[in-house]
Amino acid sequence: MLAHIQPAPPDPILGLTEAFRADPRDAKVNLGVGVYRDADGQTPVLEAVKQAERVLVETQPTKNYLPIDGDPGYTRVIRELLLGDRAEELADRTATFATPGGTGGLRVLADTLHHVESDATLWMPAPTWPNHPVIFAAASLPTRTYRYFDPKTNALDFAAAKTDLAQANPGDAVLLHGCCHNPTGVDPSPEQWAELAALAADRELLPVIDLAYLGFGDGIEADGQGVRAILAACPEAAVILSFSKNFSLYRERVGAIVVIGRDPQVASNVLSRLKQAARRNYSNPPAHGAEVVRTVLTTPALREQWQGELDTMRERIKSTRTALTAGLDARGVTLSASGNAFIAQQRGMFTMTGLTTEQVVAMRERHAVYAVDSGRINVAGITPDRLDTVCDAIADATSAG
Ligand code: LMR
């Protein structure tokens, strides 16, 4: 049987890291996978995380299994982080569920939605994170796309998004990126969030919000405005959180699903289905990352420390965006009809450069600068000492046509 298995193609993002590791050139730069690097090119464990881990080593009483939905102390603090001053009011309409990372959360939610409503379609923005369609297909959840990004203007094509979503049927789901859209870095304005929320409510769509970069755009409060707008208008919503980036806990696989139902019975029914989906996938969630997040968020000094570290990461990304714009301007490179200013205006780790796949391949082959074939770069991967290398590689690739 095994002899019939053909090799799978490399993953478009994680496969790039494998190629990068195998590249013997010293001056190589990985702008593929969305991992934050500091100015020295490192992805250190946050100090708040280190301190929480010390506490856990001393106090953790057991490694017994967690409940399928995770530790209640973790899920409570996640609900409070996400819902803020509405957490108490919405508590009995909310199902909060610990997951192995955001990917695990997306898969469990997709399994659950498909189980509940097998004809419902989930509408994804175009473009979106390349793993989204793969996860939903694996869960047999039918998908369609709505236009989101206009590559000619490097901006949100809001009129097109609304036109496409007007075709969605009641009971369909719409995938929204809560902030720092991956791969474009282009988010709706507060007014556009309010319009999207009204559209979802009018058409009776379930908003499914992927929130993997909370705090990386303009801070925790500002980055939560989309979720708040949706919850103000829609009776039901699902949010998938990841703490890979904002706690730098990538390999610990820590995330959550927060589902708000129209009444407590709905929330309880959904929770039971989430448990069923998790049990048949991986049984129950890993504990370590969730314990760290809970400890940091419930210890005022650690929470303050973490917010400072998150601010530092966000500010470095913003200043790198400005430096990249200036570096390209200085070389006479223009990545869009309106120049390079869009790079500094976008939010989060990613920007769609507009580079073609051929140009991306040229950067990789001639300069050892690795970007995703779609032209997405991880701005958070550019260190000050590699900025010139990246700008030169883009200048060379674009001048070669
Ligand atoms: C990315 O888009 O690079 C990150 O979300 C990491 C991943 O798993 O793809």
Tab-separated table of C-alpha atoms and ligand atoms in Angstrom:
chain	number	residue	atom	x	y	z
A	1	MET	CA	0.000	0.000	0.000
A	2	LEU	CA	2.657	2.518	0.966
A	3	ALA	CA	4.509	1.984	-2.298
A	4	HIS	CA	1.646	3.735	-4.135
A	5	ILE	CA	2.047	6.971	-2.201
A	6	GLN	CA	3.274	9.892	-4.276
A	7	PRO	CA	5.217	12.702	-2.577
A	8	ALA	CA	3.204	15.730	-1.472
A	9	PRO	CA	4.231	19.159	-2.757
A	10	PRO	CA	6.081	21.316	-0.211
A	11	ASP	CA	3.917	23.683	1.833
A	12	PRO	CA	3.999	27.156	0.207
A	13	ILE	CA	5.096	28.788	3.492
A	14	LEU	CA	6.679	26.172	5.784
A	15	GLY	CA	8.272	24.422	2.774
A	16	LEU	CA	10.106	27.657	2.063
A	17	THR	CA	11.732	27.507	5.505
A	18	GLU	CA	13.022	24.023	4.685
A	19	ALA	CA	14.592	25.361	1.462
A	20	PHE	CA	15.994	28.348	3.371
A	21	ARG	CA	17.647	26.113	5.976
A	22	ALA	CA	19.265	24.071	3.224
A	23	ASP	CA	20.680	27.189	1.500
A	24	PRO	CA	24.430	27.390	2.293
A	25	ARG	CA	24.768	31.137	1.548
A	26	ASP	CA	25.643	33.231	4.636
A	27	ALA	CA	23.788	36.402	3.703
A	28	LYS	CA	20.437	34.665	3.262
A	29	VAL	CA	17.211	36.293	4.509
A	30	ASN	CA	13.949	34.462	5.232
A	31	LEU	CA	10.935	36.698	4.594
A	32	GLY	CA	8.643	33.690	4.127
A	33	VAL	CA	7.078	32.321	7.288
A	34	GLY	CA	5.348	34.811	9.580
A	35	VAL	CA	7.724	34.767	12.522
A	36	TYR	CA	8.797	37.937	14.334
A	37	ARG	CA	12.547	38.600	14.509
A	38	ASP	CA	14.196	41.240	16.647
A	39	ALA	CA	16.873	43.600	15.319
A	40	ASP	CA	19.455	40.806	15.815
A	41	GLY	CA	17.444	38.350	13.763
A	42	GLN	CA	16.401	36.313	16.795
A	43	THR	CA	12.964	35.133	17.934
A	44	PRO	CA	13.639	35.080	21.675
A	45	VAL	CA	11.321	33.739	24.352
A	46	LEU	CA	9.544	36.786	25.819
A	47	GLU	CA	10.694	37.728	29.314
A	48	ALA	CA	7.090	37.610	30.592
A	49	VAL	CA	6.848	34.065	29.231
A	50	LYS	CA	10.152	33.036	30.854
A	51	GLN	CA	8.956	34.343	34.215
A	52	ALA	CA	5.603	32.569	33.888
A	53	GLU	CA	7.433	29.340	33.033
A	54	ARG	CA	9.523	29.658	36.212
A	55	VAL	CA	6.321	30.014	38.223
A	56	LEU	CA	4.827	26.990	36.490
A	57	VAL	CA	7.863	24.777	37.129
A	58	GLU	CA	7.485	25.475	40.834
A	59	THR	CA	3.706	25.314	41.151
A	60	GLN	CA	2.201	23.070	38.467
A	61	PRO	CA	0.663	20.183	40.425
A	62	THR	CA	0.098	17.606	37.670
A	63	LYS	CA	0.451	16.667	34.013
A	64	ASN	CA	-2.877	14.850	34.022
A	65	TYR	CA	-5.135	15.331	30.962
A	66	LEU	CA	-6.956	18.635	30.621
A	67	PRO	CA	-10.706	18.708	29.918
A	68	ILE	CA	-11.413	18.544	26.155
A	69	ASP	CA	-12.246	22.257	26.130
A	70	GLY	CA	-9.125	23.179	28.100
A	71	ASP	CA	-8.388	24.590	31.528
A	72	PRO	CA	-11.315	26.733	32.785
A	73	GLY	CA	-8.877	29.339	34.127
A	74	TYR	CA	-7.412	29.730	30.618
A	75	THR	CA	-10.728	29.887	28.798
A	76	ARG	CA	-12.079	32.468	31.274
A	77	VAL	CA	-9.112	34.771	30.801
A	78	ILE	CA	-9.283	34.424	27.011
A	79	ARG	CA	-12.960	35.341	27.039
A	80	GLU	CA	-12.127	38.410	29.122
A	81	LEU	CA	-9.206	39.374	26.861
A	82	LEU	CA	-11.394	39.166	23.769
A	83	LEU	CA	-14.686	40.547	25.023
A	84	GLY	CA	-13.377	43.134	27.499
A	85	ASP	CA	-16.177	44.924	29.304
A	86	ARG	CA	-18.780	42.749	27.545
A	87	ALA	CA	-17.280	39.505	28.881
A	88	GLU	CA	-19.623	39.274	31.862
A	89	GLU	CA	-22.762	40.209	29.931
A	90	LEU	CA	-22.012	37.646	27.181
A	91	ALA	CA	-20.647	34.923	29.502
A	92	ASP	CA	-23.581	32.514	29.310
A	93	ARG	CA	-23.914	32.932	25.537
A	94	THR	CA	-20.204	32.192	24.996
A	95	ALA	CA	-18.435	28.885	24.384
A	96	THR	CA	-14.674	29.266	24.844
A	97	PHE	CA	-12.484	26.404	23.790
A	98	ALA	CA	-8.699	25.892	24.091
A	99	THR	CA	-7.033	24.699	20.882
A	100	PRO	CA	-3.595	23.657	19.620
A	101	GLY	CA	-2.780	26.990	17.928
A	102	GLY	CA	-4.959	28.936	15.535
A	103	THR	CA	-4.722	26.182	12.934
A	104	GLY	CA	-6.144	23.640	15.390
A	105	GLY	CA	-8.937	26.075	16.200
A	106	LEU	CA	-9.794	26.620	12.540
A	107	ARG	CA	-9.953	22.888	11.926
A	108	VAL	CA	-12.132	22.121	14.953
A	109	LEU	CA	-14.492	24.965	14.085
A	110	ALA	CA	-14.641	23.916	10.419
A	111	ASP	CA	-15.415	20.312	11.410
A	112	THR	CA	-18.171	21.582	13.685
A	113	LEU	CA	-19.737	23.935	11.126
A	114	HIS	CA	-19.753	21.240	8.477
A	115	HIS	CA	-21.294	18.755	10.890
A	116	VAL	CA	-24.054	21.167	11.870
A	117	GLU	CA	-24.908	22.548	8.431
A	118	SER	CA	-23.388	20.458	5.683
A	119	ASP	CA	-24.598	22.756	2.852
A	120	ALA	CA	-23.391	25.989	4.422
A	121	THR	CA	-20.669	27.742	2.467
A	122	LEU	CA	-17.837	29.652	4.044
A	123	TRP	CA	-16.805	32.773	2.135
A	124	MET	CA	-13.084	33.531	2.267
A	125	PRO	CA	-11.394	36.792	1.287
A	126	ALA	CA	-9.246	36.691	-1.853
A	127	PRO	CA	-6.420	36.497	-1.128
A	128	THR	CA	-6.235	34.802	2.221
A	129	TRP	CA	-3.714	32.748	4.219
A	130	PRO	CA	-2.982	29.793	1.900
A	131	ASN	CA	-3.677	27.292	4.689
A	132	HIS	CA	-7.292	28.505	5.091
A	133	PRO	CA	-8.683	26.773	1.976
A	134	VAL	CA	-6.648	23.660	2.767
A	135	ILE	CA	-8.021	23.381	6.314
A	136	PHE	CA	-11.620	23.971	5.204
A	137	ALA	CA	-11.293	21.453	2.357
A	138	ALA	CA	-9.928	18.874	4.802
A	139	ALA	CA	-13.053	19.447	6.910
A	140	SER	CA	-15.244	19.111	3.743
A	141	LEU	CA	-16.602	22.608	4.353
A	142	PRO	CA	-17.676	24.133	1.012
A	143	THR	CA	-15.988	27.470	0.325
A	144	ARG	CA	-16.275	30.408	-2.036
A	145	THR	CA	-14.228	33.571	-2.218
A	146	TYR	CA	-15.111	37.246	-2.087
A	147	ARG	CA	-12.890	39.923	-3.574
A	148	TYR	CA	-10.927	41.742	-0.888
A	149	PHE	CA	-7.704	43.248	-2.175
A	150	ASP	CA	-7.128	45.308	-5.296
A	151	PRO	CA	-3.524	44.708	-6.435
A	152	LYS	CA	-3.667	47.814	-8.657
A	153	THR	CA	-4.188	50.132	-5.697
A	154	ASN	CA	-2.718	47.904	-2.951
A	155	ALA	CA	-5.889	48.663	-0.988
A	156	LEU	CA	-9.104	47.025	0.137
A	157	ASP	CA	-11.646	46.670	-2.674
A	158	PHE	CA	-14.551	47.250	-0.344
A	159	ALA	CA	-17.199	47.726	-3.023
A	160	ALA	CA	-16.256	44.394	-4.606
A	161	ALA	CA	-16.249	42.646	-1.218
A	162	LYS	CA	-19.774	43.874	-0.503
A	163	THR	CA	-21.010	42.931	-3.988
A	164	ASP	CA	-19.687	39.395	-3.602
A	165	LEU	CA	-20.943	38.915	-0.053
A	166	ALA	CA	-24.403	40.075	-1.123
A	167	GLN	CA	-24.624	36.738	-2.943
A	168	ALA	CA	-24.130	34.736	0.256
A	169	ASN	CA	-27.144	32.830	1.528
A	170	PRO	CA	-28.534	33.074	5.051
A	171	GLY	CA	-26.718	30.491	7.149
A	172	ASP	CA	-23.453	30.858	5.232
A	173	ALA	CA	-20.309	31.884	7.093
A	174	VAL	CA	-17.938	34.712	6.214
A	175	LEU	CA	-14.272	34.539	7.131
A	176	LEU	CA	-12.810	37.873	8.244
A	177	HIS	CA	-9.287	38.595	9.440
A	178	GLY	CA	-9.725	40.438	12.750
A	179	CYS	CA	-6.673	42.632	12.150
A	180	CYS	CA	-3.372	42.602	10.223
A	181	HIS	CA	-4.839	40.754	7.234
A	182	ASN	CA	-2.614	37.906	6.077
A	183	PRO	CA	-1.189	38.215	3.400
A	184	THR	CA	-2.000	41.835	2.495
A	185	GLY	CA	-1.665	43.883	5.705
A	186	VAL	CA	-4.826	45.728	4.586
A	187	ASP	CA	-7.669	45.988	7.120
A	188	PRO	CA	-11.139	47.545	6.946
A	189	SER	CA	-11.518	50.997	8.532
A	190	PRO	CA	-13.826	51.317	11.580
A	191	GLU	CA	-16.606	52.536	9.274
A	192	GLN	CA	-16.065	49.589	6.938
A	193	TRP	CA	-16.140	47.161	9.887
A	194	ALA	CA	-19.505	48.631	10.894
A	195	GLU	CA	-20.783	48.158	7.318
A	196	LEU	CA	-19.494	44.581	7.164
A	197	ALA	CA	-21.148	43.840	10.484
A	198	ALA	CA	-24.467	45.275	9.267
A	199	LEU	CA	-24.183	43.274	6.041
A	200	ALA	CA	-23.512	40.035	7.953
A	201	ALA	CA	-26.444	40.747	10.290
A	202	ASP	CA	-28.833	41.607	7.404
A	203	ARG	CA	-27.928	38.532	5.393
A	204	GLU	CA	-27.845	36.303	8.498
A	205	LEU	CA	-24.247	35.262	7.903
A	206	LEU	CA	-22.070	33.791	10.631
A	207	PRO	CA	-18.918	35.938	10.978
A	208	VAL	CA	-15.868	33.717	11.537
A	209	ILE	CA	-13.011	35.961	12.610
A	210	ASP	CA	-9.426	34.741	12.438
A	211	LEU	CA	-7.522	36.769	15.029
A	212	ALA	CA	-3.896	35.651	14.890
A	213	TYR	CA	-2.173	39.044	15.190
A	214	LEU	CA	-3.985	40.821	18.022
A	215	GLY	CA	-1.708	43.634	19.211
A	216	PHE	CA	0.518	43.636	16.114
A	217	GLY	CA	-1.460	46.334	14.263
A	218	ASP	CA	-2.124	49.295	16.542
A	219	GLY	CA	-2.375	47.598	19.965
A	220	ILE	CA	-4.756	45.219	21.710
A	221	GLU	CA	-7.572	47.730	22.107
A	222	ALA	CA	-7.431	49.155	18.571
A	223	ASP	CA	-6.995	45.726	16.971
A	224	GLY	CA	-10.165	44.470	18.680
A	225	GLN	CA	-12.412	47.052	17.014
A	226	GLY	CA	-13.478	44.672	14.235
A	227	VAL	CA	-14.589	42.012	16.719
A	228	ARG	CA	-16.452	44.640	18.746
A	229	ALA	CA	-18.238	45.970	15.645
A	230	ILE	CA	-19.326	42.467	14.663
A	231	LEU	CA	-20.580	41.638	18.148
A	232	ALA	CA	-22.491	44.921	18.332
A	233	ALA	CA	-24.473	44.017	15.202
A	234	CYS	CA	-24.577	40.217	14.903
A	235	PRO	CA	-26.309	37.804	17.285
A	236	GLU	CA	-23.762	35.053	16.577
A	237	ALA	CA	-20.048	34.986	15.754
A	238	ALA	CA	-16.986	32.777	16.086
A	239	VAL	CA	-13.469	34.033	16.759
A	240	ILE	CA	-10.330	31.918	16.437
A	241	LEU	CA	-7.357	33.241	18.381
A	242	SER	CA	-3.715	32.310	18.088
A	243	PHE	CA	-1.030	33.220	20.622
A	244	SER	CA	1.850	32.140	18.389
A	245	LYS	CA	2.766	35.677	17.420
A	246	ASN	CA	1.674	37.995	20.211
A	247	PHE	CA	3.146	35.751	22.938
A	248	SER	CA	5.894	34.422	20.639
A	249	LEU	CA	4.764	30.917	21.640
A	250	TYR	CA	4.894	29.498	18.116
A	251	ARG	CA	6.009	25.956	18.903
A	252	GLU	CA	3.819	25.590	22.000
A	253	ARG	CA	0.670	25.577	19.827
A	254	VAL	CA	-1.698	27.695	21.847
A	255	GLY	CA	-4.957	29.202	20.648
A	256	ALA	CA	-8.678	29.287	21.302
A	257	ILE	CA	-12.118	29.366	19.735
A	258	VAL	CA	-14.657	31.783	21.183
A	259	VAL	CA	-18.191	31.264	19.883
A	260	ILE	CA	-20.977	33.665	20.816
A	261	GLY	CA	-24.402	32.115	20.341
A	262	ARG	CA	-27.767	33.848	20.287
A	263	ASP	CA	-28.725	32.247	23.614
A	264	PRO	CA	-27.117	30.064	26.303
A	265	GLN	CA	-28.548	26.835	24.859
A	266	VAL	CA	-26.925	27.514	21.489
A	267	ALA	CA	-23.569	28.193	23.166
A	268	SER	CA	-23.825	24.974	25.154
A	269	ASN	CA	-24.773	22.932	22.068
A	270	VAL	CA	-21.851	24.389	20.115
A	271	LEU	CA	-19.465	23.610	22.966
A	272	SER	CA	-20.550	19.969	22.953
A	273	ARG	CA	-19.895	19.765	19.190
A	274	LEU	CA	-16.506	21.427	19.497
A	275	LYS	CA	-15.611	18.817	22.115
A	276	GLN	CA	-16.733	16.032	19.825
A	277	ALA	CA	-14.633	17.404	16.943
A	278	ALA	CA	-11.538	17.801	19.125
A	279	ARG	CA	-11.881	14.359	20.697
A	280	ARG	CA	-11.795	12.669	17.306
A	281	ASN	CA	-8.851	14.797	16.123
A	282	TYR	CA	-6.377	15.069	18.999
A	283	SER	CA	-8.444	14.245	22.108
A	284	ASN	CA	-7.604	17.173	24.391
A	285	PRO	CA	-5.391	20.242	24.154
A	286	PRO	CA	-1.734	20.703	25.094
A	287	ALA	CA	-1.330	22.524	28.405
A	288	HIS	CA	1.979	24.337	28.528
A	289	GLY	CA	1.342	27.327	26.245
A	290	ALA	CA	-2.133	27.858	27.678
A	291	GLU	CA	-0.752	27.752	31.235
A	292	VAL	CA	1.816	30.377	30.276
A	293	VAL	CA	-0.796	32.656	28.691
A	294	ARG	CA	-3.113	32.267	31.689
A	295	THR	CA	-0.294	32.999	34.148
A	296	VAL	CA	0.842	36.102	32.247
A	297	LEU	CA	-2.654	37.514	31.801
A	298	THR	CA	-3.673	36.939	35.431
A	299	THR	CA	-0.481	38.297	37.029
A	300	PRO	CA	-0.548	42.120	36.787
A	301	ALA	CA	3.245	42.571	36.689
A	302	LEU	CA	3.657	39.899	33.991
A	303	ARG	CA	0.764	41.278	31.999
A	304	GLU	CA	2.359	44.707	32.006
A	305	GLN	CA	5.705	43.202	31.012
A	306	TRP	CA	4.076	41.304	28.149
A	307	GLN	CA	2.281	44.398	26.867
A	308	GLY	CA	5.592	46.257	26.826
A	309	GLU	CA	7.229	43.435	24.867
A	310	LEU	CA	4.300	43.349	22.451
A	311	ASP	CA	4.617	47.127	21.968
A	312	THR	CA	8.320	46.679	21.181
A	313	MET	CA	7.581	44.040	18.530
A	314	ARG	CA	4.871	46.185	16.947
A	315	GLU	CA	7.007	49.329	16.889
A	316	ARG	CA	9.926	47.490	15.288
A	317	ILE	CA	7.665	46.248	12.518
A	318	LYS	CA	6.304	49.745	11.941
A	319	SER	CA	9.748	51.317	11.761
A	320	THR	CA	10.905	48.544	9.413
A	321	ARG	CA	7.963	49.329	7.138
A	322	THR	CA	9.071	52.980	7.017
A	323	ALA	CA	12.706	52.011	6.402
A	324	LEU	CA	11.748	49.593	3.618
A	325	THR	CA	9.658	52.277	1.925
A	326	ALA	CA	12.594	54.725	2.122
A	327	GLY	CA	15.100	52.107	0.917
A	328	LEU	CA	13.008	51.299	-2.148
A	329	ASP	CA	12.343	54.994	-2.852
A	330	ALA	CA	16.102	55.664	-2.678
A	331	ARG	CA	16.722	52.994	-5.314
A	332	GLY	CA	14.026	54.358	-7.626
A	333	VAL	CA	11.941	51.196	-7.218
A	334	THR	CA	8.171	51.696	-7.253
A	335	LEU	CA	6.091	48.702	-6.304
A	336	SER	CA	2.723	50.254	-7.161
A	337	ALA	CA	1.339	53.014	-9.376
A	338	SER	CA	1.102	55.223	-6.293
A	339	GLY	CA	4.626	54.483	-5.070
A	340	ASN	CA	5.758	52.552	-1.998
A	341	ALA	CA	3.869	54.431	0.731
A	342	PHE	CA	1.379	51.549	1.026
A	343	ILE	CA	4.076	49.487	2.797
A	344	ALA	CA	4.174	51.917	5.713
A	345	GLN	CA	0.388	52.235	5.803
A	346	GLN	CA	-0.315	48.505	6.123
A	347	ARG	CA	-0.471	46.722	9.445
A	348	GLY	CA	0.962	43.538	10.931
A	349	MET	CA	3.754	41.354	9.671
A	350	PHE	CA	2.905	41.053	6.017
A	351	THR	CA	2.827	43.065	2.863
A	352	MET	CA	1.935	42.042	-0.664
A	353	THR	CA	4.793	43.549	-2.636
A	354	GLY	CA	3.218	43.057	-6.044
A	355	LEU	CA	6.326	41.104	-7.083
A	356	THR	CA	5.577	38.339	-9.560
A	357	THR	CA	6.499	34.726	-8.871
A	358	GLU	CA	9.354	35.073	-11.392
A	359	GLN	CA	10.701	38.076	-9.497
A	360	VAL	CA	10.372	36.238	-6.182
A	361	VAL	CA	12.293	33.310	-7.633
A	362	ALA	CA	14.954	35.697	-8.960
A	363	MET	CA	15.391	37.209	-5.479
A	364	ARG	CA	15.772	33.738	-4.019
A	365	GLU	CA	18.211	32.487	-6.639
A	366	ARG	CA	20.355	35.591	-7.046
A	367	HIS	CA	20.238	37.106	-3.544
A	368	ALA	CA	19.143	34.315	-1.168
A	369	VAL	CA	16.175	36.480	-0.170
A	370	TYR	CA	13.206	34.166	0.413
A	371	ALA	CA	9.624	35.411	-0.030
A	372	VAL	CA	6.382	33.513	-0.639
A	373	ASP	CA	5.702	32.904	-4.351
A	374	SER	CA	2.588	35.111	-4.161
A	375	GLY	CA	4.875	38.123	-3.501
A	376	ARG	CA	4.072	38.250	0.231
A	377	ILE	CA	6.955	39.271	2.451
A	378	ASN	CA	7.232	39.099	6.221
A	379	VAL	CA	8.342	42.630	7.092
A	380	ALA	CA	9.075	41.439	10.642
A	381	GLY	CA	11.853	39.253	9.190
A	382	ILE	CA	13.892	42.236	7.927
A	383	THR	CA	16.692	43.179	10.315
A	384	PRO	CA	18.545	46.531	10.040
A	385	ASP	CA	21.685	44.801	8.779
A	386	ARG	CA	19.736	43.036	6.025
A	387	LEU	CA	17.607	45.964	4.891
A	388	ASP	CA	20.000	46.891	2.070
A	389	THR	CA	20.202	43.261	0.928
A	390	VAL	CA	16.406	43.097	0.716
A	391	CYS	CA	16.071	46.462	-1.072
A	392	ASP	CA	18.866	45.551	-3.510
A	393	ALA	CA	17.244	42.180	-4.207
A	394	ILE	CA	13.881	43.819	-4.925
A	395	ALA	CA	15.547	46.487	-7.099
A	396	ASP	CA	17.452	43.846	-9.059
A	397	ALA	CA	14.427	41.560	-9.485
A	398	THR	CA	12.179	44.399	-10.645
A	399	SER	CA	14.755	45.919	-13.013
A	400	ALA	CA	15.273	42.522	-14.632
A	401	GLY	CA	11.534	42.578	-15.323
B	1	LMR	C1	2.277	32.572	8.084
B	1	LMR	O1	1.304	32.914	7.407
B	1	LMR	O2	3.445	32.615	7.655
B	1	LMR	C2	2.083	32.105	9.493
B	1	LMR	O3	0.726	32.148	9.815
B	1	LMR	C3	2.710	30.786	9.764
B	1	LMR	C4	2.021	29.640	9.069
B	1	LMR	O4	1.731	28.664	9.767
B	1	LMR	O5	1.788	29.684	7.868
